[in-house]
Structures are given as structure tokens and as C-alpha cells.
Amino acid sequence: MQHRLSPSTIALLTLPPLLWAGNAVVGRLVHELVPPMTLNLLRWVIAFALLLPLAGRTLRRDSPLWAHWRRYSLLGLLGVGCYNALQYLALQTSTPINATLVGSSMPVWMLSVGALFFGVPVARQQLLGALLSIVGVVLVLSRGEWAQLMAFKLVAGDLFMLLATIAWSFYSWLLVRTAEPPGLRQDWSGFLIAQMVFGLGWSGLFAGGEWLLTPAHISWGWPLLAALAFIALGPALLAYRCWGSGVQQAGPGVAGFFINLTPLFAALMSTLFLGEHPHLYHAVAFGFIVGGIVVSARR
């Protein structure tokens, strides 16, 4: 694994945050039309159907996938079943800007998970970059007010987003711990559908619990159908494809800092589509976040 950021690697790691920012905005727009766990399930069902003609051979009985079912079940749980379901759950009570800014604690969790569970040492500049990211996250959680910080309380959406971020950190590190045959790993569509087939099981389980335990309902119509088409094609298929390749090239420790571009894009999209204008503390937080990316990527 090499850690030099070439222009192509930067492009691979920048596109997913742009699409995931759109995912947060769309998730907020439709949060009254469909419950969060069900939205996640519908999204991946559509993505699976779109990818099946291209990668269906991976699911054959003689495929090397089944010999590594435990690994793909774990990847499917973290990356497909948990991350976006928790994010959609967070968007029931949080704005896209706040949710994505809380997700900017990603570098901290990425470095911590790598050091504690995968034995990867943390470089000094990465620690400094992570510290800058923490400052940005603290700013948004406190809403830019010292009194808020002193009386700090996590709202439900913030907590769900933190859990989603931790799940994604484990997922990203597991991506670079190669255990499967090279032929399967080098086939991006096969590698992704291998995660999806198990992730759909987890997503279905969570959605089933949602319908049993809550007064869930779906308001079908063109707005919801358009939203499902976007989040299945962009934030699911295209973003996961680019993220997997980018993490392989740059490493999870560096790639994690690019997640912090998501709130920048989410703020612009929220202004355009939701009328949720950023505040001054958002701008200051953005400065710290970008600073964290620049510092962490220095060699």
C-alpha cells in the first residue's frame, strides 16, 4: 500500500464525500416519506439489482466468495447494514450540516482503530491533523457557544452519527486487510456485490425490526422514487467504488481525512436545496477541517 496522493487518488477520494453530502441532503428531504432503516434497505436493493448483471457470476456456487463469507458478512454489516442506516436515523433529528460535521471526527476514529486493532503506528502530522478535526467537531457540537460547550449534551442524531462514523472506520481498515483471492479483489463489481449480498441480509433484519417496533409507513411518489434512484446510483455504487480504490492507494489513515470534505459540500447543498444557511461557527469549523486534511497529508 502506497501513501502518495496522486491527482487520480485525490479525485477518487474527493468524489465520495461529494456524493455522500448529497446523500445526507436527500436523506433529510425524504425523512418524513420513509423510515430510515427501510430507506437504507430500499437503496441497497436497487443498487444490488443494478450491479447484478455485471457481477452476478460472483454469486455462483463455485465462487471463492463463499469460502470467505465471514469476512464479507462483517464488511456487509459495517459498510452496508450499519453506516447509512445510522446516518439516515441521525437525519431524523439532525440537519445535514450538523450530521456531516459530526462525521468529521472520522480521522480520530480511523487513526485510533488502526493503532488499537490493526497495529498501524500514527504519524505526528496525522495526530496534529486529527486535533484540528476535533476542534472543528467540538465547534459544531457546541453550536459555537462556550455556554453550550459547558452544558454539553449529545442529541440523538449526533450520537447515531458518531456510531456510524466508528462503523465506517472499522470498515475502511478491513478493506485493506486482503484475505480473498486476487481475482475477486481486483474485480470491483464482484468485490462490491459480495459485500452487498450479506449487507442486504443485515439491512433487511434492521428494517424488519423497524416495522415491528415503530409505526413505520412509506409515502410513495415521484419525490421518493427520484431520491432512491440517486442514492442507489451515486452514494452507493459510484461512491463505494471510488472509496474502495482510493483507500487501497492512499491508505485508511490518509483517506479518512477526505471524509471531512463532506460537510463542506453538505453546507453548499443545504443552502441550495433546504434553505439551511451555515452560521459563522460552521465556517470556522470548516477552516479547522481543511487544515486537518492539509496537515495530515504532508509527507
PDB file of N, CA, C and O in Angstrom, residues 4 16 18 25 47-48 59 67 71 75 82 107 134 136 141 146 157 160 170 191 196 202 239 258 265 288 298:
ATOM      1  N   ARG A   4       1.294   8.004  -1.355  1.00  0.00           N
ATOM      2  CA  ARG A   4       1.465   9.250  -2.089  1.00  0.00           C
ATOM      3  C   ARG A   4       0.134   9.635  -2.740  1.00  0.00           C
ATOM      4  O   ARG A   4      -0.518   8.822  -3.367  1.00  0.00           O
ATOM      5  N   PRO A  16     -16.438  10.611  -3.462  1.00  0.00           N
ATOM      6  CA  PRO A  16     -17.360  10.050  -2.461  1.00  0.00           C
ATOM      7  C   PRO A  16     -17.898  11.069  -1.465  1.00  0.00           C
ATOM      8  O   PRO A  16     -19.113  11.070  -1.201  1.00  0.00           O
ATOM      9  N   LEU A  18     -18.484  14.181  -1.940  1.00  0.00           N
ATOM     10  CA  LEU A  18     -19.473  14.978  -2.662  1.00  0.00           C
ATOM     11  C   LEU A  18     -20.794  14.219  -2.764  1.00  0.00           C
ATOM     12  O   LEU A  18     -21.873  14.769  -2.502  1.00  0.00           O
ATOM     13  N   VAL A  25     -28.268  15.261   2.304  1.00  0.00           N
ATOM     14  CA  VAL A  25     -29.314  16.230   1.975  1.00  0.00           C
ATOM     15  C   VAL A  25     -30.586  15.505   1.520  1.00  0.00           C
ATOM     16  O   VAL A  25     -31.694  15.835   1.969  1.00  0.00           O
ATOM     17  N   ALA A  47     -29.481  -0.857  -5.731  1.00  0.00           N
ATOM     18  CA  ALA A  47     -28.072  -0.931  -6.127  1.00  0.00           C
ATOM     19  C   ALA A  47     -27.675  -2.362  -6.476  1.00  0.00           C
ATOM     20  O   ALA A  47     -26.943  -2.598  -7.450  1.00  0.00           O
ATOM     21  N   PHE A  48     -28.167  -3.318  -5.701  1.00  0.00           N
ATOM     22  CA  PHE A  48     -27.875  -4.734  -5.967  1.00  0.00           C
ATOM     23  C   PHE A  48     -28.440  -5.155  -7.323  1.00  0.00           C
ATOM     24  O   PHE A  48     -27.766  -5.838  -8.111  1.00  0.00           O
ATOM     25  N   LEU A  59     -21.664 -14.648  -7.502  1.00  0.00           N
ATOM     26  CA  LEU A  59     -22.566 -15.318  -6.568  1.00  0.00           C
ATOM     27  C   LEU A  59     -22.792 -16.782  -6.914  1.00  0.00           C
ATOM     28  O   LEU A  59     -23.588 -17.449  -6.253  1.00  0.00           O
ATOM     29  N   ALA A  67     -16.095 -19.087   0.448  1.00  0.00           N
ATOM     30  CA  ALA A  67     -15.057 -19.543   1.374  1.00  0.00           C
ATOM     31  C   ALA A  67     -14.664 -18.444   2.360  1.00  0.00           C
ATOM     32  O   ALA A  67     -14.063 -18.722   3.397  1.00  0.00           O
ATOM     33  N   ARG A  71     -15.797 -12.837   6.428  1.00  0.00           N
ATOM     34  CA  ARG A  71     -15.228 -11.508   6.145  1.00  0.00           C
ATOM     35  C   ARG A  71     -16.249 -10.624   5.429  1.00  0.00           C
ATOM     36  O   ARG A  71     -16.447  -9.465   5.795  1.00  0.00           O
ATOM     37  N   LEU A  75     -18.004  -7.079   6.512  1.00  0.00           N
ATOM     38  CA  LEU A  75     -17.967  -5.882   5.670  1.00  0.00           C
ATOM     39  C   LEU A  75     -19.384  -5.419   5.332  1.00  0.00           C
ATOM     40  O   LEU A  75     -19.675  -4.214   5.334  1.00  0.00           O
ATOM     41  N   CYS A  82     -24.955  -0.990   8.531  1.00  0.00           N
ATOM     42  CA  CYS A  82     -24.929  -0.054   9.663  1.00  0.00           C
ATOM     43  C   CYS A  82     -24.730   1.407   9.269  1.00  0.00           C
ATOM     44  O   CYS A  82     -25.477   2.277   9.714  1.00  0.00           O
ATOM     45  N   PRO A 107     -11.264  11.114  11.136  1.00  0.00           N
ATOM     46  CA  PRO A 107      -9.818  10.886  11.276  1.00  0.00           C
ATOM     47  C   PRO A 107      -9.421  10.375  12.651  1.00  0.00           C
ATOM     48  O   PRO A 107      -8.527   9.533  12.776  1.00  0.00           O
ATOM     49  N   ILE A 134     -10.821  17.530  15.560  1.00  0.00           N
ATOM     50  CA  ILE A 134     -11.558  17.511  16.825  1.00  0.00           C
ATOM     51  C   ILE A 134     -12.072  18.896  17.159  1.00  0.00           C
ATOM     52  O   ILE A 134     -13.213  19.073  17.589  1.00  0.00           O
ATOM     53  N   GLY A 136     -12.806  21.271  15.103  1.00  0.00           N
ATOM     54  CA  GLY A 136     -13.938  21.558  14.237  1.00  0.00           C
ATOM     55  C   GLY A 136     -15.203  20.876  14.691  1.00  0.00           C
ATOM     56  O   GLY A 136     -16.291  21.465  14.693  1.00  0.00           O
ATOM     57  N   LEU A 141     -20.635  20.827  17.643  1.00  0.00           N
ATOM     58  CA  LEU A 141     -21.422  20.226  18.712  1.00  0.00           C
ATOM     59  C   LEU A 141     -21.821  21.257  19.761  1.00  0.00           C
ATOM     60  O   LEU A 141     -22.873  21.150  20.387  1.00  0.00           O
ATOM     61  N   TRP A 146     -19.679  28.987  24.023  1.00  0.00           N
ATOM     62  CA  TRP A 146     -18.966  28.430  25.164  1.00  0.00           C
ATOM     63  C   TRP A 146     -19.943  27.862  26.204  1.00  0.00           C
ATOM     64  O   TRP A 146     -19.687  26.816  26.791  1.00  0.00           O
ATOM     65  N   GLY A 157     -29.442  12.482  17.211  1.00  0.00           N
ATOM     66  CA  GLY A 157     -28.843  12.429  15.887  1.00  0.00           C
ATOM     67  C   GLY A 157     -27.324  12.450  15.924  1.00  0.00           C
ATOM     68  O   GLY A 157     -26.657  11.768  15.147  1.00  0.00           O
ATOM     69  N   PHE A 160     -26.073   8.936  16.948  1.00  0.00           N
ATOM     70  CA  PHE A 160     -26.185   7.970  15.851  1.00  0.00           C
ATOM     71  C   PHE A 160     -25.101   8.205  14.804  1.00  0.00           C
ATOM     72  O   PHE A 160     -24.555   7.256  14.232  1.00  0.00           O
ATOM     73  N   PHE A 170     -13.914   1.032  11.050  1.00  0.00           N
ATOM     74  CA  PHE A 170     -13.597  -0.395  11.014  1.00  0.00           C
ATOM     75  C   PHE A 170     -13.735  -0.941   9.599  1.00  0.00           C
ATOM     76  O   PHE A 170     -12.896  -1.736   9.133  1.00  0.00           O
ATOM     77  N   PHE A 191     -16.318  -7.563  -5.958  1.00  0.00           N
ATOM     78  CA  PHE A 191     -15.976  -7.265  -4.566  1.00  0.00           C
ATOM     79  C   PHE A 191     -17.113  -6.522  -3.874  1.00  0.00           C
ATOM     80  O   PHE A 191     -17.436  -6.776  -2.712  1.00  0.00           O
ATOM     81  N   MET A 196     -22.556  -6.607  -0.687  1.00  0.00           N
ATOM     82  CA  MET A 196     -23.985  -6.302  -0.751  1.00  0.00           C
ATOM     83  C   MET A 196     -24.852  -7.491  -0.383  1.00  0.00           C
ATOM     84  O   MET A 196     -25.865  -7.345   0.313  1.00  0.00           O
ATOM     85  N   TRP A 202     -28.425  -8.052   6.524  1.00  0.00           N
ATOM     86  CA  TRP A 202     -28.408  -7.214   7.730  1.00  0.00           C
ATOM     87  C   TRP A 202     -29.422  -6.081   7.613  1.00  0.00           C
ATOM     88  O   TRP A 202     -30.152  -5.788   8.572  1.00  0.00           O
ATOM     89  N   ALA A 239     -19.874   5.904  -5.312  1.00  0.00           N
ATOM     90  CA  ALA A 239     -19.060   6.343  -4.180  1.00  0.00           C
ATOM     91  C   ALA A 239     -18.298   5.173  -3.558  1.00  0.00           C
ATOM     92  O   ALA A 239     -17.110   5.298  -3.232  1.00  0.00           O
ATOM     93  N   PHE A 258     -10.270  12.824   4.034  1.00  0.00           N
ATOM     94  CA  PHE A 258     -11.076  13.331   2.935  1.00  0.00           C
ATOM     95  C   PHE A 258     -12.565  13.301   3.258  1.00  0.00           C
ATOM     96  O   PHE A 258     -13.346  14.037   2.653  1.00  0.00           O
ATOM     97  N   PHE A 265     -19.342  20.222   1.314  1.00  0.00           N
ATOM     98  CA  PHE A 265     -20.309  20.021   0.244  1.00  0.00           C
ATOM     99  C   PHE A 265     -21.744  20.046   0.779  1.00  0.00           C
ATOM    100  O   PHE A 265     -22.659  20.567   0.129  1.00  0.00           O
ATOM    101  N   PHE A 288     -10.846  24.576  10.287  1.00  0.00           N
ATOM    102  CA  PHE A 288     -10.090  23.572  11.027  1.00  0.00           C
ATOM    103  C   PHE A 288     -10.081  22.228  10.292  1.00  0.00           C
ATOM    104  O   PHE A 288      -9.076  21.513  10.279  1.00  0.00           O
ATOM    105  N   ARG A 298       0.660  15.864   4.548  1.00  0.00           N
ATOM    106  CA  ARG A 298       2.052  16.263   4.310  1.00  0.00           C
ATOM    107  C   ARG A 298       2.974  15.101   4.619  1.00  0.00           C
ATOM    108  O   ARG A 298       2.812  14.369   5.564  1.00  0.00           O
TER     109      ARG A 298
END
